[in-house]
């Protein structure tokens, strides 16, 4: 039976790209059982289809999922491109760190994309930002859709993977997607999007094939985050420099707040871990504790 991946779902139909490169329109047969759980197919799911004509099929089974995002609802995403602008708005480390934790929690590969390089006047600032995040363990790409700077490198990271874009609104996610997919034509800029909001809310997410291979969700992705569903003990693992062997704290269950001999706090004091990143770790921990108290 042919296997394929759902790339689009619209009112009772699933659109499946088979491994052979065919696109089949499949009628949805409701819910599938998978490992005793009921599973409703999602965009991104690998499925088994029975072909019933040249262009039509029936979804017979949903294969196990590697990852599952809720907003946007997509299965089997490999990678998040976490986007933050260098200017307009000015670079802010706090929202970036928040998105990174969220993407880490989902178990995704991560690439940081710093946009609007054409507006930068002080390259030293950019250098400093890159150093912080590269030392934390992330690949960083600097882009501009005005000059084309960094677009090829970004394309190289997207190749052969299923990626989503995430980041605050206004940082340039739609502009990047338009650049990567010339047929897409997403609206860019806050103003135009507010006017067109009504039409946009019902649009379903679709996985689009990139010209050089790989797929990307045709939506600016998750732009708001909470730590709901996350345990306090899991936060450290969402900071690669904390979970990294070189710093790894030898105390089980250490939250790296004020425990004596904590290796993470020592790393911050000796400059091995960025102090702002550590401050944000503490703040997220606090937020999670407060969230717990409220529910
Ligand atoms: P989104 O909300 O993250 O999807 O951001 P948009 O793609 O809508 O971009 C927000 C604004 O930033 C728009 O006015 C874009 O034209 C502008 N913009 C996006 N990328 C760049 C860039 O590389 N350079 C400059 N100068 N402006 C950009
Ligand atoms: Zn510790």
Short mmCIF file of C-alpha atoms and ligand atoms in Angstrom, two decimals:
data_model
loop_
_atom_site.label_atom_id
_atom_site.label_comp_id
_atom_site.label_asym_id
_atom_site.label_seq_id
_atom_site.Cartn_x
_atom_site.Cartn_y
_atom_site.Cartn_z
CA UNK A 1 0.00 0.00 0.00
CA UNK A 2 1.48 3.40 -0.92
CA UNK A 3 2.69 5.62 1.92
CA UNK A 4 2.60 9.36 1.82
CA UNK A 5 2.44 12.50 3.89
CA UNK A 6 -0.61 14.71 4.36
CA UNK A 7 0.30 18.21 3.20
CA UNK A 8 -3.12 19.84 3.32
CA UNK A 9 -6.51 19.16 4.94
CA UNK A 10 -9.71 20.88 3.86
CA UNK A 11 -13.27 20.07 4.89
CA UNK A 12 -13.30 16.33 4.83
CA UNK A 13 -10.42 15.82 2.42
CA UNK A 14 -6.78 15.03 3.04
CA UNK A 15 -4.23 15.80 0.37
CA UNK A 16 -1.39 13.30 0.40
CA UNK A 17 1.99 13.44 -1.32
CA UNK A 18 3.16 9.88 -1.88
CA UNK A 19 6.77 8.79 -1.73
CA UNK A 20 6.58 8.42 -5.51
CA UNK A 21 5.71 12.13 -5.76
CA UNK A 22 2.03 11.77 -6.67
CA UNK A 23 -0.58 14.03 -5.06
CA UNK A 24 -3.76 12.22 -4.06
CA UNK A 25 -7.05 13.65 -2.86
CA UNK A 26 -8.24 11.38 -0.09
CA UNK A 27 -11.64 11.25 1.54
CA UNK A 28 -11.30 11.29 5.29
CA UNK A 29 -12.70 8.32 7.16
CA UNK A 30 -12.91 10.08 10.51
CA UNK A 31 -10.75 8.73 13.27
CA UNK A 32 -8.04 6.07 13.30
CA UNK A 33 -6.88 3.85 16.09
CA UNK A 34 -3.25 4.00 16.85
CA UNK A 35 -1.72 2.23 19.86
CA UNK A 36 -5.18 2.07 21.42
CA UNK A 37 -5.50 5.85 21.07
CA UNK A 38 -7.87 7.49 18.67
CA UNK A 39 -6.00 9.62 16.21
CA UNK A 40 -7.41 12.20 13.86
CA UNK A 41 -5.02 12.68 10.96
CA UNK A 42 -3.07 15.94 10.96
CA UNK A 43 -1.17 17.78 8.29
CA UNK A 44 2.31 16.28 8.42
CA UNK A 45 1.10 12.76 9.27
CA UNK A 46 2.54 9.85 7.37
CA UNK A 47 -0.33 7.66 6.22
CA UNK A 48 -1.06 4.53 4.25
CA UNK A 49 -3.39 5.19 1.35
CA UNK A 50 -5.29 2.97 -0.99
CA UNK A 51 -5.38 4.40 -4.48
CA UNK A 52 -8.85 4.36 -5.99
CA UNK A 53 -8.09 6.33 -9.14
CA UNK A 54 -5.29 8.26 -10.79
CA UNK A 55 -5.68 11.18 -8.37
CA UNK A 56 -7.83 9.86 -5.54
CA UNK A 57 -7.28 7.62 -2.58
CA UNK A 58 -8.52 6.58 0.83
CA UNK A 59 -6.48 7.01 4.00
CA UNK A 60 -6.24 3.59 5.62
CA UNK A 61 -3.90 4.15 8.55
CA UNK A 62 -1.95 6.85 10.35
CA UNK A 63 1.68 5.96 11.11
CA UNK A 64 3.34 6.80 14.46
CA UNK A 65 4.13 10.48 14.97
CA UNK A 66 7.57 11.78 15.84
CA UNK A 67 6.40 15.19 17.01
CA UNK A 68 3.05 16.93 17.31
CA UNK A 69 2.56 20.69 17.43
CA UNK A 70 -0.74 22.19 18.52
CA UNK A 71 -0.41 25.70 17.12
CA UNK A 72 -0.20 25.35 14.19
CA UNK A 73 -1.52 21.76 14.32
CA UNK A 74 1.13 19.79 12.41
CA UNK A 75 2.66 16.38 12.98
CA UNK A 76 6.25 15.33 12.35
CA UNK A 77 7.81 18.77 12.25
CA UNK A 78 11.61 18.41 12.36
CA UNK A 79 12.74 21.93 12.90
CA UNK A 80 11.75 25.36 14.15
CA UNK A 81 13.25 28.48 12.62
CA UNK A 82 13.05 30.87 15.56
CA UNK A 83 12.97 34.37 14.16
CA UNK A 84 13.96 37.59 15.89
CA UNK A 85 14.64 40.97 14.29
CA UNK A 86 17.88 42.89 14.79
CA UNK A 87 16.05 46.21 14.25
CA UNK A 88 12.45 47.43 14.03
CA UNK A 89 11.75 46.13 16.59
CA UNK A 90 15.19 46.16 18.24
CA UNK A 91 16.63 42.78 19.18
CA UNK A 92 15.18 41.45 22.44
CA UNK A 93 16.68 38.46 24.15
CA UNK A 94 13.70 37.64 26.38
CA UNK A 95 11.15 36.70 23.70
CA UNK A 96 13.84 34.82 21.78
CA UNK A 97 14.69 32.73 24.85
CA UNK A 98 11.00 32.06 25.40
CA UNK A 99 10.54 30.73 21.87
CA UNK A 100 13.68 28.64 22.17
CA UNK A 101 12.37 26.94 25.31
CA UNK A 102 9.08 26.20 23.58
CA UNK A 103 10.78 24.69 20.53
CA UNK A 104 13.15 22.67 22.75
CA UNK A 105 10.17 21.37 24.70
CA UNK A 106 8.64 20.11 21.46
CA UNK A 107 11.86 18.28 20.70
CA UNK A 108 12.56 20.18 17.49
CA UNK A 109 15.87 21.02 15.86
CA UNK A 110 16.37 24.74 16.10
CA UNK A 111 17.91 27.41 13.90
CA UNK A 112 17.92 31.02 15.06
CA UNK A 113 17.26 33.54 12.32
CA UNK A 114 18.11 37.20 12.97
CA UNK A 115 16.33 39.38 10.43
CA UNK A 116 16.49 42.91 8.95
CA UNK A 117 20.27 42.95 8.76
CA UNK A 118 20.01 45.82 6.22
CA UNK A 119 18.88 48.13 9.07
CA UNK A 120 21.90 47.39 11.26
CA UNK A 121 24.41 50.20 11.79
CA UNK A 122 26.63 48.57 14.40
CA UNK A 123 27.98 45.16 13.36
CA UNK A 124 29.54 44.67 16.81
CA UNK A 125 26.06 44.36 18.30
CA UNK A 126 25.22 41.58 15.86
CA UNK A 127 28.50 39.86 16.62
CA UNK A 128 27.72 39.88 20.34
CA UNK A 129 24.27 38.39 19.86
CA UNK A 130 25.65 35.66 17.61
CA UNK A 131 28.32 34.74 20.13
CA UNK A 132 25.81 34.34 22.96
CA UNK A 133 23.63 31.96 20.98
CA UNK A 134 26.36 30.05 19.21
CA UNK A 135 28.01 29.43 22.57
CA UNK A 136 24.66 28.22 23.89
CA UNK A 137 24.72 25.68 21.06
CA UNK A 138 22.49 27.11 18.34
CA UNK A 139 23.16 27.72 14.66
CA UNK A 140 22.49 31.38 13.83
CA UNK A 141 21.59 32.78 10.41
CA UNK A 142 21.51 36.52 9.74
CA UNK A 143 19.15 37.56 6.97
CA UNK A 144 17.70 40.47 5.06
CA UNK A 145 14.92 40.16 2.52
CA UNK A 146 15.95 43.58 1.20
CA UNK A 147 19.51 42.60 0.26
CA UNK A 148 19.10 38.80 0.11
CA UNK A 149 21.79 38.44 2.78
CA UNK A 150 21.74 34.97 4.39
CA UNK A 151 18.87 33.57 2.37
CA UNK A 152 21.00 30.86 0.76
CA UNK A 153 22.29 29.73 4.14
CA UNK A 154 18.73 29.60 5.46
CA UNK A 155 17.72 27.52 2.43
CA UNK A 156 20.53 25.10 3.22
CA UNK A 157 19.16 24.63 6.75
CA UNK A 158 15.64 24.04 5.42
CA UNK A 159 16.67 21.43 2.86
CA UNK A 160 15.06 18.00 3.30
CA UNK A 161 13.36 18.93 6.58
CA UNK A 162 9.85 19.85 7.68
CA UNK A 163 10.16 23.28 9.26
CA UNK A 164 7.95 25.84 10.94
CA UNK A 165 8.69 29.51 11.55
CA UNK A 166 8.14 30.97 15.00
CA UNK A 167 8.70 34.37 16.52
CA UNK A 168 6.93 37.53 17.60
CA UNK A 169 4.76 39.30 15.11
CA UNK A 170 6.54 41.96 13.05
CA UNK A 171 9.97 40.31 13.04
CA UNK A 172 9.73 39.36 9.37
CA UNK A 173 8.52 35.75 9.24
CA UNK A 174 5.98 36.29 6.44
CA UNK A 175 8.53 38.24 4.42
CA UNK A 176 10.99 35.36 4.70
CA UNK A 177 8.38 32.81 3.68
CA UNK A 178 7.48 34.91 0.66
CA UNK A 179 11.13 35.08 -0.30
CA UNK A 180 11.56 31.30 0.03
CA UNK A 181 8.31 30.52 -1.80
CA UNK A 182 7.79 33.08 -4.56
CA UNK A 183 4.24 31.84 -5.26
CA UNK A 184 3.07 32.22 -1.67
CA UNK A 185 2.37 35.97 -1.31
CA UNK A 186 1.53 36.13 2.40
CA UNK A 187 0.48 39.55 3.60
CA UNK A 188 3.26 41.31 5.43
CA UNK A 189 3.24 44.12 7.96
CA UNK A 190 0.89 44.60 10.88
CA UNK A 191 -1.47 47.06 9.24
CA UNK A 192 -2.37 45.04 6.19
CA UNK A 193 -2.77 41.93 8.30
CA UNK A 194 -5.19 43.60 10.69
CA UNK A 195 -7.41 44.70 7.84
CA UNK A 196 -7.41 41.22 6.35
CA UNK A 197 -7.76 39.35 9.61
CA UNK A 198 -11.23 37.94 8.97
CA UNK A 199 -10.09 36.10 5.91
CA UNK A 200 -6.96 34.76 7.50
CA UNK A 201 -8.28 33.13 10.65
CA UNK A 202 -9.96 30.26 8.79
CA UNK A 203 -7.01 29.47 6.57
CA UNK A 204 -5.65 25.98 7.20
CA UNK A 205 -2.00 25.28 7.48
CA UNK A 206 -0.36 23.66 4.48
CA UNK A 207 3.07 22.12 4.02
CA UNK A 208 4.66 23.58 0.91
CA UNK A 209 7.52 22.04 -1.02
CA UNK A 210 10.59 24.24 -1.18
CA UNK A 211 12.23 24.54 -4.61
CA UNK A 212 15.48 23.06 -3.27
CA UNK A 213 13.82 20.25 -1.27
CA UNK A 214 12.23 20.17 2.15
CA UNK A 215 8.88 21.45 3.30
CA UNK A 216 7.77 24.46 5.26
CA UNK A 217 4.47 25.34 6.92
CA UNK A 218 2.92 28.27 5.03
CA UNK A 219 2.15 30.22 8.18
CA UNK A 220 4.10 32.53 10.44
CA UNK A 221 3.64 29.81 13.04
CA UNK A 222 3.28 30.10 16.75
CA UNK A 223 3.69 33.66 17.91
CA UNK A 224 2.42 33.34 21.48
CA UNK A 225 3.70 31.00 24.08
CA UNK A 226 3.02 29.66 27.52
CA UNK A 227 4.73 27.02 29.57
CA UNK A 228 1.54 25.08 30.10
CA UNK A 229 1.99 21.33 30.21
CA UNK A 230 5.63 21.61 31.17
CA UNK A 231 7.15 20.38 34.42
CA UNK A 232 9.53 22.61 36.38
CA UNK A 233 12.19 19.88 36.30
CA UNK A 234 12.10 19.89 32.50
CA UNK A 235 13.10 23.52 32.08
CA UNK A 236 16.84 22.94 32.44
CA UNK A 237 16.79 20.48 29.54
CA UNK A 238 15.37 23.27 27.35
CA UNK A 239 18.59 25.27 27.79
CA UNK A 240 21.25 23.36 25.85
CA UNK A 241 24.08 25.01 27.77
CA UNK A 242 22.58 23.74 31.04
CA UNK A 243 21.97 20.21 29.79
CA UNK A 244 25.31 20.16 27.97
CA UNK A 245 27.89 17.79 29.45
CA UNK A 246 30.44 20.55 29.98
CA UNK A 247 28.28 22.35 32.54
CA UNK A 248 25.99 19.53 33.59
CA UNK A 249 25.12 19.87 37.26
CA UNK A 250 25.84 16.66 39.12
CA UNK A 251 22.92 16.97 41.50
CA UNK A 252 19.80 15.14 40.49
CA UNK A 253 16.76 17.34 40.74
CA UNK A 254 18.84 20.50 41.15
CA UNK A 255 16.87 23.45 39.84
CA UNK A 256 20.06 25.57 39.71
CA UNK A 257 18.53 28.37 41.80
CA UNK A 258 20.40 28.52 45.11
CA UNK A 259 21.52 24.96 45.74
CA UNK A 260 25.11 24.85 47.06
CA UNK A 261 27.87 23.78 44.62
CA UNK A 262 25.52 24.03 41.63
CA UNK A 263 27.63 23.80 38.46
CA UNK A 264 25.23 25.95 36.49
CA UNK A 265 25.54 28.86 38.89
CA UNK A 266 29.31 28.44 38.83
CA UNK A 267 29.22 28.53 35.02
CA UNK A 268 27.31 31.81 35.15
CA UNK A 269 29.77 33.29 37.63
CA UNK A 270 32.77 32.29 35.53
CA UNK A 271 31.14 33.57 32.33
CA UNK A 272 30.71 30.13 30.76
CA UNK A 273 26.96 30.63 30.62
CA UNK A 274 25.45 33.93 29.50
CA UNK A 275 24.08 35.79 32.55
CA UNK A 276 20.97 37.06 30.75
CA UNK A 277 20.08 33.57 29.57
CA UNK A 278 20.40 32.39 33.18
CA UNK A 279 18.22 35.26 34.41
CA UNK A 280 15.59 34.25 31.88
CA UNK A 281 15.84 30.65 33.05
CA UNK A 282 15.08 31.87 36.60
CA UNK A 283 12.21 34.02 35.40
CA UNK A 284 10.62 31.17 33.43
CA UNK A 285 10.99 28.93 36.47
CA UNK A 286 9.18 31.55 38.55
CA UNK A 287 6.41 31.87 35.96
CA UNK A 288 5.95 28.13 35.88
CA UNK A 289 5.70 27.97 39.66
CA UNK A 290 3.07 30.69 39.65
CA UNK A 291 1.16 28.96 36.89
CA UNK A 292 1.16 25.75 38.94
CA UNK A 293 -0.18 27.58 41.96
CA UNK A 294 -3.07 29.01 39.96
CA UNK A 295 -4.33 25.70 38.55
P1 LIG B 1 5.81 38.80 10.65
O1 LIG B 1 4.74 39.44 11.46
O2 LIG B 1 6.85 38.17 11.50
O3 LIG B 1 5.29 37.87 9.61
O4 LIG B 1 6.60 40.03 9.90
P2 LIG B 1 6.40 40.60 8.42
O5 LIG B 1 7.03 39.70 7.42
O6 LIG B 1 4.97 40.95 8.22
O7 LIG B 1 7.31 41.92 8.49
C1 LIG B 1 7.03 43.01 9.35
C2 LIG B 1 7.58 44.28 8.71
O8 LIG B 1 9.00 44.19 8.62
C3 LIG B 1 7.07 44.51 7.29
O9 LIG B 1 6.82 45.88 7.13
C4 LIG B 1 8.23 44.07 6.42
O10 LIG B 1 8.27 44.76 5.18
C5 LIG B 1 9.44 44.42 7.28
N1 LIG B 1 10.59 43.55 6.99
C6 LIG B 1 10.60 42.20 6.97
N2 LIG B 1 11.83 41.72 6.70
C7 LIG B 1 12.64 42.80 6.52
C8 LIG B 1 14.04 42.97 6.21
O11 LIG B 1 14.81 42.01 6.01
N3 LIG B 1 14.50 44.25 6.16
C9 LIG B 1 13.68 45.33 6.36
N4 LIG B 1 14.23 46.55 6.27
N5 LIG B 1 12.37 45.21 6.66
C10 LIG B 1 11.84 43.96 6.74
ZN1 LIG B 2 22.41 22.86 39.62
#
